[in-house]
Short mmCIF file of C-alpha atoms and ligand atoms in Angstrom, two decimals:
data_model
loop_
_atom_site.label_atom_id
_atom_site.label_comp_id
_atom_site.label_asym_id
_atom_site.label_seq_id
_atom_site.Cartn_x
_atom_site.Cartn_y
_atom_site.Cartn_z
CA MET H 1 0.45 -0.08 -0.05
CA ALA H 2 1.48 3.38 -0.93
CA ASP H 3 2.24 5.73 1.77
CA PHE H 4 0.75 8.99 -0.72
CA PRO H 5 -2.52 9.83 -1.79
CA ILE H 6 -3.64 7.69 -5.00
CA VAL H 7 -6.83 9.53 -6.90
CA ASP H 8 -8.88 8.54 -9.17
CA ILE H 9 -10.22 11.70 -11.24
CA HIS H 10 -11.97 9.52 -13.72
CA THR H 11 -14.55 6.81 -11.84
CA HIS H 12 -18.15 6.47 -12.75
CA VAL H 13 -21.24 5.90 -11.35
CA TYR H 14 -24.70 5.32 -12.43
CA THR H 15 -26.44 6.08 -9.28
CA PRO H 16 -29.52 4.11 -8.61
CA ALA H 17 -32.07 6.44 -9.62
CA TYR H 18 -30.69 6.90 -12.96
CA LEU H 19 -30.52 3.39 -13.26
CA ASP H 20 -34.07 3.01 -12.68
CA MET H 21 -34.89 5.88 -15.03
CA LEU H 22 -33.06 3.77 -17.66
CA ARG H 23 -34.65 0.81 -16.73
CA ALA H 24 -38.15 2.72 -17.53
CA ARG H 25 -37.11 3.50 -21.25
CA LYS H 26 -37.28 1.75 -24.43
CA LYS H 27 -34.97 3.33 -26.64
CA VAL H 28 -31.53 4.68 -26.26
CA PRO H 29 -30.34 5.01 -23.67
CA TYR H 30 -32.00 2.09 -21.66
CA VAL H 31 -31.27 -0.84 -19.35
CA HIS H 32 -33.03 -4.13 -20.32
CA ASP H 33 -33.66 -6.46 -17.75
CA PRO H 34 -33.49 -10.26 -19.69
CA ALA H 35 -36.60 -12.50 -18.36
CA ASN H 36 -33.72 -15.38 -17.71
CA GLY H 37 -32.66 -13.07 -14.60
CA ALA H 38 -29.17 -13.00 -16.01
CA ASP H 39 -27.62 -9.49 -15.94
CA SER H 40 -29.25 -6.68 -17.03
CA ARG H 41 -28.21 -4.85 -20.19
CA LEU H 42 -26.86 -1.48 -20.37
CA ILE H 43 -27.71 -0.34 -23.99
CA ILE H 44 -26.27 3.49 -24.06
CA LEU H 45 -24.56 3.99 -27.78
CA SER H 46 -25.93 3.98 -30.63
CA SER H 47 -24.13 0.82 -32.47
CA ASP H 48 -25.44 -0.95 -29.19
CA ASP H 49 -29.05 -1.16 -30.11
CA ASP H 50 -28.90 -3.03 -33.14
CA ALA H 51 -32.23 -4.50 -34.18
CA SER H 52 -30.32 -8.14 -35.82
CA THR H 53 -28.99 -8.46 -32.10
CA PRO H 54 -30.98 -10.23 -29.43
CA ALA H 55 -31.96 -7.66 -26.74
CA ASP H 56 -30.57 -9.70 -24.37
CA GLN H 57 -27.28 -9.62 -25.87
CA ARG H 58 -27.25 -5.89 -26.82
CA GLY H 59 -25.02 -3.51 -25.45
CA ARG H 60 -23.17 -4.67 -21.92
CA PRO H 61 -23.72 -6.63 -19.03
CA VAL H 62 -24.42 -4.08 -16.05
CA ASP H 63 -24.33 -5.12 -12.31
CA SER H 64 -23.95 -3.58 -9.37
CA SER H 65 -20.24 -2.12 -10.04
CA TYR H 66 -22.20 0.16 -12.11
CA SER H 67 -24.32 1.88 -8.92
CA ASP H 68 -23.24 0.07 -5.77
CA ILE H 69 -20.83 2.39 -4.05
CA GLU H 70 -19.67 -0.23 -1.52
CA VAL H 71 -18.58 -2.20 -4.84
CA LYS H 72 -16.56 0.89 -5.76
CA LEU H 73 -14.98 1.56 -2.37
CA ALA H 74 -13.91 -2.16 -2.54
CA PHE H 75 -12.46 -1.89 -6.00
CA MET H 76 -10.42 1.16 -4.82
CA LYS H 77 -9.50 -0.76 -1.39
CA ARG H 78 -8.05 -3.52 -4.06
CA HIS H 79 -6.15 -1.21 -6.31
CA GLY H 80 -4.71 1.06 -3.55
CA ILE H 81 -6.66 4.18 -4.44
CA THR H 82 -7.33 6.38 -1.46
CA THR H 83 -9.43 8.85 -2.78
CA SER H 84 -11.95 8.62 -6.01
CA VAL H 85 -13.95 11.68 -7.72
CA ILE H 86 -17.14 10.13 -9.25
CA SER H 87 -18.92 11.00 -11.80
CA LEU H 88 -22.06 10.34 -13.39
CA ALA H 89 -21.34 8.23 -16.72
CA ASN H 90 -22.64 8.59 -20.49
CA PRO H 91 -24.40 9.86 -21.50
CA TRP H 92 -25.15 12.11 -18.32
CA LEU H 93 -28.60 14.04 -18.90
CA ASP H 94 -27.78 15.16 -22.52
CA PHE H 95 -31.00 13.16 -23.66
CA LEU H 96 -33.86 14.31 -21.05
CA ASP H 97 -36.97 16.59 -22.29
CA VAL H 98 -36.32 20.01 -21.65
CA ASP H 99 -39.26 19.83 -18.51
CA ASP H 100 -36.67 17.06 -16.82
CA ALA H 101 -33.23 18.22 -16.90
CA GLN H 102 -33.20 20.51 -13.83
CA ILE H 103 -34.94 18.02 -11.54
CA TRP H 104 -32.55 15.21 -12.42
CA SER H 105 -29.29 17.55 -12.89
CA GLU H 106 -30.53 18.61 -8.66
CA ARG H 107 -31.48 14.62 -8.23
CA ILE H 108 -28.35 13.15 -9.11
CA ASN H 109 -25.98 15.82 -8.00
CA ASN H 110 -27.66 15.81 -4.63
CA ASP H 111 -27.55 12.03 -4.48
CA LEU H 112 -23.48 12.52 -5.37
CA GLU H 113 -23.03 14.83 -2.54
CA GLU H 114 -24.86 12.36 -0.20
CA THR H 115 -22.81 9.50 -1.03
CA CYS H 116 -19.96 11.30 -0.64
CA ALA H 117 -20.90 12.73 2.83
CA GLN H 118 -22.11 9.35 4.06
CA VAL H 119 -18.74 7.42 2.67
CA ASN H 120 -16.35 10.17 4.31
CA SER H 121 -18.13 10.21 7.49
CA LYS H 122 -16.00 9.38 10.35
CA THR H 123 -19.14 7.47 11.71
CA ARG H 124 -19.09 4.71 9.14
CA THR H 125 -18.83 1.47 11.07
CA ASP H 126 -17.34 -0.33 8.11
CA THR H 127 -14.27 1.26 7.32
CA VAL H 128 -12.27 -1.44 8.92
CA ALA H 129 -13.80 -3.74 6.08
CA THR H 130 -13.37 -1.28 2.94
CA GLY H 131 -10.25 0.45 4.39
CA ILE H 132 -10.87 4.41 4.74
CA LYS H 133 -11.73 6.07 1.74
CA THR H 134 -12.51 9.36 0.47
CA LEU H 135 -15.06 10.40 -2.28
CA TYR H 136 -15.16 13.95 -4.14
CA ALA H 137 -17.65 14.06 -7.23
CA PHE H 138 -18.23 16.11 -10.07
CA GLY H 139 -21.52 17.24 -11.06
CA ALA H 140 -24.06 16.88 -14.34
CA LEU H 141 -25.56 19.44 -15.48
CA PRO H 142 -28.99 20.16 -17.19
CA LEU H 143 -27.72 20.63 -20.70
CA SER H 144 -31.22 20.14 -22.16
CA ALA H 145 -33.08 22.67 -20.05
CA PRO H 146 -34.92 25.32 -21.64
CA ASP H 147 -32.96 28.36 -20.69
CA ALA H 148 -29.17 28.50 -20.13
CA SER H 149 -29.70 30.51 -16.83
CA ILE H 150 -31.24 26.85 -15.77
CA ILE H 151 -27.43 25.53 -16.36
CA VAL H 152 -25.85 28.65 -14.50
CA ASN H 153 -28.05 28.28 -11.64
CA GLU H 154 -27.03 24.68 -11.28
CA ILE H 155 -22.95 25.21 -11.61
CA THR H 156 -23.82 28.09 -8.71
CA ARG H 157 -25.35 25.86 -6.90
CA LEU H 158 -22.76 22.98 -7.06
CA LYS H 159 -20.27 25.45 -5.29
CA MET H 160 -22.14 25.61 -2.08
CA LEU H 161 -22.00 21.18 -1.97
CA PRO H 162 -18.85 20.86 -0.27
CA HIS H 163 -17.98 17.69 -1.89
CA MET H 164 -18.32 18.78 -5.64
CA ARG H 165 -14.94 19.66 -7.50
CA GLY H 166 -16.53 20.65 -10.89
CA VAL H 167 -18.51 18.92 -13.50
CA ILE H 168 -18.44 16.54 -16.26
CA MET H 169 -19.30 17.26 -19.66
CA GLY H 170 -19.95 15.73 -22.91
CA THR H 171 -19.69 16.92 -26.16
CA SER H 172 -22.40 17.89 -27.45
CA GLY H 173 -23.37 20.77 -25.41
CA LEU H 174 -26.67 22.46 -26.00
CA GLY H 175 -27.05 19.67 -28.87
CA ASN H 176 -25.04 21.74 -31.45
CA GLY H 177 -21.04 20.96 -30.22
CA LEU H 178 -19.04 23.18 -27.99
CA ASP H 179 -18.28 25.70 -30.72
CA ASP H 180 -21.68 27.07 -29.97
CA GLN H 181 -21.94 30.62 -29.08
CA LYS H 182 -25.05 29.72 -27.23
CA LEU H 183 -22.72 28.08 -24.53
CA ASP H 184 -20.88 31.45 -23.60
CA PRO H 185 -23.10 31.81 -20.54
CA VAL H 186 -22.33 28.30 -19.18
CA TRP H 187 -18.23 29.37 -20.35
CA ALA H 188 -18.50 32.21 -18.36
CA ALA H 189 -20.17 31.00 -15.51
CA LEU H 190 -17.55 27.99 -15.22
CA ALA H 191 -14.83 30.45 -15.20
CA GLN H 192 -16.12 33.12 -12.94
CA THR H 193 -17.02 30.09 -10.40
CA GLN H 194 -13.38 28.60 -11.23
CA THR H 195 -15.26 25.17 -11.93
CA LEU H 196 -13.18 22.48 -13.68
CA LEU H 197 -14.91 20.99 -16.37
CA PHE H 198 -14.61 17.35 -16.91
CA LEU H 199 -14.95 16.83 -20.78
CA HIS H 200 -16.06 13.19 -21.91
CA PRO H 201 -16.49 11.70 -25.03
CA HIS H 202 -20.16 9.68 -25.73
CA TYR H 203 -21.25 9.73 -29.32
CA GLY H 204 -17.93 8.62 -31.07
CA LEU H 205 -18.10 8.65 -34.96
CA PRO H 206 -20.98 7.92 -36.92
CA ASP H 207 -20.56 4.35 -38.32
CA GLU H 208 -19.89 5.00 -41.50
CA ALA H 209 -16.26 6.38 -40.17
CA PHE H 210 -15.59 2.58 -39.60
CA GLY H 211 -17.03 1.40 -42.72
CA GLY H 212 -20.79 0.96 -42.06
CA SER H 213 -22.94 -0.56 -39.20
CA GLU H 214 -21.86 -4.10 -40.45
CA VAL H 215 -18.29 -3.60 -39.37
CA THR H 216 -18.72 -1.84 -36.38
CA GLN H 217 -21.14 -4.98 -35.41
CA ARG H 218 -18.58 -7.38 -36.14
CA TYR H 219 -16.26 -5.85 -33.76
CA GLY H 220 -17.85 -5.13 -31.05
CA HIS H 221 -17.00 -2.12 -28.90
CA VAL H 222 -13.57 -1.66 -29.96
CA LEU H 223 -13.62 0.98 -32.90
CA PRO H 224 -16.39 3.19 -31.08
CA LEU H 225 -14.25 2.94 -27.73
CA ALA H 226 -10.75 2.76 -29.20
CA LEU H 227 -10.98 5.38 -31.81
CA GLY H 228 -14.25 6.80 -31.98
CA PHE H 229 -14.46 8.44 -28.65
CA PRO H 230 -10.64 9.78 -28.61
CA LEU H 231 -11.48 11.67 -31.83
CA GLU H 232 -14.52 12.79 -30.52
CA THR H 233 -13.01 14.26 -27.92
CA THR H 234 -10.20 16.03 -30.13
CA ILE H 235 -13.13 17.21 -32.66
CA ALA H 236 -15.16 18.64 -30.04
CA VAL H 237 -11.77 20.48 -28.43
CA THR H 238 -10.92 21.76 -31.64
CA ARG H 239 -14.21 23.51 -32.64
CA MET H 240 -13.93 25.01 -29.10
CA LEU H 241 -10.38 26.18 -30.24
CA LEU H 242 -11.29 27.46 -33.47
CA SER H 243 -14.25 29.34 -32.32
CA GLY H 244 -12.44 31.42 -30.08
CA VAL H 245 -14.04 29.73 -26.86
CA PHE H 246 -10.47 30.00 -25.06
CA ASP H 247 -9.99 33.60 -26.38
CA ARG H 248 -13.10 34.76 -24.85
CA PHE H 249 -12.56 32.63 -21.74
CA PRO H 250 -9.25 32.48 -20.85
CA ASP H 251 -9.54 31.10 -17.19
CA LEU H 252 -11.56 28.13 -18.24
CA LYS H 253 -10.20 24.92 -17.33
CA ILE H 254 -10.46 21.45 -18.97
CA LEU H 255 -9.51 18.06 -18.05
CA LEU H 256 -9.85 15.93 -21.00
CA ALA H 257 -10.72 12.30 -20.87
CA HIS H 258 -8.44 9.58 -22.24
CA SER H 259 -5.54 11.79 -21.87
CA GLY H 260 -6.98 14.19 -24.72
CA GLY H 261 -8.22 11.54 -27.09
CA THR H 262 -5.50 12.44 -29.81
CA LEU H 263 -4.83 15.89 -29.14
CA PRO H 264 -1.69 15.76 -27.83
CA PHE H 265 -0.45 13.81 -30.82
CA LEU H 266 -2.17 16.22 -33.34
CA ALA H 267 -1.70 19.35 -31.76
CA GLY H 268 0.97 20.39 -33.73
CA ARG H 269 -0.87 19.70 -37.48
CA ILE H 270 -3.86 21.42 -36.11
CA ASP H 271 -1.55 24.48 -35.63
CA SER H 272 -0.11 24.40 -38.60
CA CYS H 273 -3.49 24.19 -40.46
CA ILE H 274 -4.97 26.94 -38.60
CA ALA H 275 -1.58 29.11 -39.92
CA HIS H 276 -2.75 27.92 -43.59
CA GLU H 277 -6.06 28.85 -43.33
CA ARG H 278 -6.54 31.42 -45.46
CA LYS H 279 -10.37 31.86 -44.38
CA PHE H 280 -8.72 33.68 -41.22
CA VAL H 281 -8.39 36.96 -40.32
CA ALA H 282 -4.55 36.34 -39.30
CA ASN H 283 -3.90 35.20 -43.07
CA GLY H 284 -5.77 37.69 -44.77
CA GLY H 285 -9.49 36.11 -44.72
CA SER H 286 -12.47 37.48 -42.64
CA ALA H 287 -12.99 34.81 -40.45
CA GLN H 288 -12.00 35.85 -36.95
CA GLY H 289 -10.24 32.44 -36.67
CA PRO H 290 -8.48 31.47 -33.13
CA VAL H 291 -6.01 34.00 -31.41
CA ARG H 292 -4.34 32.32 -28.62
CA ASP H 293 -2.39 28.89 -30.27
CA VAL H 294 -3.11 25.30 -29.23
CA TRP H 295 0.38 24.94 -27.09
CA SER H 296 -0.27 27.88 -24.86
CA VAL H 297 -4.27 26.59 -24.48
CA LEU H 298 -2.74 23.00 -23.69
CA ASN H 299 -0.26 24.61 -20.95
CA THR H 300 -2.90 26.82 -19.29
CA ASN H 301 -6.42 25.71 -19.91
CA ILE H 302 -6.04 22.21 -20.04
CA TYR H 303 -5.64 18.85 -17.61
CA LEU H 304 -5.40 15.99 -19.13
CA ASP H 305 -6.50 12.26 -17.28
CA ALA H 306 -3.74 9.29 -17.79
CA VAL H 307 -6.10 7.01 -18.93
CA VAL H 308 -4.38 6.34 -22.25
CA TYR H 309 -2.88 2.62 -21.35
CA GLY H 310 0.38 3.03 -22.76
CA GLU H 311 3.92 5.42 -22.59
CA ALA H 312 3.60 6.72 -26.07
CA GLY H 313 0.23 8.17 -25.59
CA LEU H 314 1.44 9.45 -21.89
CA ARG H 315 4.40 10.69 -23.55
CA ALA H 316 2.53 12.77 -25.59
CA ALA H 317 0.32 14.05 -22.92
CA ILE H 318 2.91 15.18 -20.92
CA HIS H 319 5.06 16.44 -23.84
CA ALA H 320 1.86 18.60 -25.31
CA ALA H 321 -0.06 19.92 -21.68
CA GLY H 322 3.62 21.09 -20.96
CA SER H 323 4.30 18.87 -17.69
CA HIS H 324 3.59 16.03 -15.86
CA GLU H 325 2.02 18.24 -13.57
CA ARG H 326 -0.92 19.03 -15.64
CA LEU H 327 -1.77 14.74 -15.73
CA LEU H 328 -4.04 12.95 -13.41
CA PHE H 329 -4.57 9.21 -12.82
CA GLY H 330 -7.81 7.55 -13.69
CA THR H 331 -9.70 3.86 -14.15
CA ASP H 332 -12.52 4.88 -16.11
CA ASN H 333 -14.38 2.30 -13.36
CA PRO H 334 -16.61 0.33 -13.55
CA PHE H 335 -16.24 -0.01 -17.60
CA PHE H 336 -13.68 -2.49 -18.79
CA PRO H 337 -13.84 -4.80 -16.00
CA PRO H 338 -11.72 -8.37 -16.14
CA LEU H 339 -13.56 -10.74 -18.49
CA SER H 340 -13.45 -13.39 -15.70
CA GLU H 341 -15.96 -11.57 -13.78
CA LYS H 342 -14.23 -12.89 -10.53
CA GLU H 343 -15.20 -10.20 -7.66
CA ASP H 344 -11.94 -9.75 -6.28
CA ASP H 345 -10.00 -9.54 -9.57
CA ILE H 346 -7.15 -7.07 -9.75
CA TRP H 347 -8.10 -4.92 -13.22
CA PRO H 348 -5.71 -5.34 -15.98
CA SER H 349 -7.23 -2.05 -16.95
CA VAL H 350 -6.17 -0.51 -14.05
CA THR H 351 -2.59 -2.26 -13.56
CA THR H 352 -1.99 -1.18 -17.66
CA ASN H 353 -2.55 2.73 -16.55
CA TYR H 354 -0.08 2.03 -13.47
CA LYS H 355 2.60 0.23 -15.50
CA ALA H 356 2.25 3.24 -18.54
CA ILE H 357 3.04 5.80 -15.61
CA GLU H 358 5.80 3.97 -14.03
CA GLY H 359 7.52 3.13 -17.29
CA THR H 360 7.27 6.54 -17.87
CA LEU H 361 8.18 8.45 -15.51
CA GLY H 362 9.62 5.75 -12.94
CA GLU H 363 13.28 7.48 -12.49
CA ASP H 364 11.44 10.66 -11.24
CA LYS H 365 9.48 9.30 -8.01
CA GLU H 366 7.80 12.55 -7.39
CA ALA H 367 6.18 13.06 -10.71
CA VAL H 368 5.15 9.43 -10.51
CA ARG H 369 3.43 10.52 -6.88
CA GLY H 370 1.81 13.92 -9.08
CA VAL H 371 0.20 12.18 -11.44
CA LEU H 372 -0.94 9.23 -9.40
CA GLY H 373 -2.08 11.90 -6.87
CA GLY H 374 -0.60 14.58 -5.92
CA ASN H 375 -1.63 16.61 -9.25
CA ALA H 376 -5.56 15.92 -8.26
CA VAL H 377 -5.33 17.05 -4.65
CA ARG H 378 -3.54 19.96 -5.57
CA ILE H 379 -5.59 20.95 -8.83
CA LEU H 380 -8.85 19.99 -7.08
CA ASN H 381 -8.43 21.10 -3.53
CA LEU H 382 -8.71 17.44 -1.90
CA ASN H 383 -8.38 17.24 1.82
N1 URA D 401 -17.78 3.03 -22.66
C1 URA D 401 -18.16 4.14 -21.92
O1 URA D 401 -19.54 3.85 -22.83
N2 URA D 401 -17.87 4.82 -21.10
C2 URA D 401 -16.51 5.09 -20.60
O2 URA D 401 -16.40 6.30 -19.85
C3 URA D 401 -15.91 4.24 -20.81
C4 URA D 401 -16.26 3.01 -21.99
ZN1 ZN D 402 -15.19 7.40 -18.56
#
């Protein structure tokens, strides 16, 4: 057991109320309970809901690890994690009707806050079983609310909940992507309240990008999760950059999932294409174009998680972020469980990330400690 904090900043829950809501739905996202009593199925990606696949086999099995906080605490103990910053998993509240968004965001965020308070409370009697573990949370936003002021109000309200350390959000924004000017009040509120935004993919790329739905079905989740997710994140952040979000809101702080998708690897190419785009004012055109370059944004506005499962990605992330001090350990639990499904297994998806961090920074013990926990403690102001 390490004698320094190990903080998992990328770890999800579907709260029990949220799962019940998905159980009542019949279209994506939904939970299907097989009649034979087998594990429920979680159908959240559009490619999960293929009519040619029997309902009992669609999506992925969803067991108690997705919603039971005791299972999360046992997972933390097994992997030496002292502190987790839990977040609602995708697709968050993106799909809700306009009238439901505010009620659900308040319900989910209050439930997350209460879970953290209860787990952290000294009065817990079962700390011997679970070890002493600490929880914080990223809140979810009511992005489909009829008015941006409702989203802004929730951002402000979250500041008063003691265990909240930011918000998690997908790439659709208000429905038109993150370069939508209508998001400006949201960026302003995040910057002004110094609320960290954890930006996470969900929608991936259309099946056509991979050769059509027959191809994506053939290979299960590999193409959408390995390639679709990281490219979605890269496209979303690049659109923010191109539309001048970081010029208008230089104080915005964003934590990018999966080490920024492919952004660290492609940053130079993005910069070069911007420098050669004749449309932009800076190059003689009439469209504003971004003022700040991608490197300055990466070094001041962006933090990256270390959920990239390999040294090449991690080295690119550290180089792009300008320092290992902007890199934070995560697991993506409860996704990517071991296929053996034994309850007390060590998860290869977690050990791969530990190994990549040690392989990349091993000589520099301080840096390893920072990525594993110290950076999160400092950046998220954890006790
Ligand atoms: N699959 C998902 O749907 N979400 C994650 O966060 C990871 C894998
Ligand atoms: Zn995730």
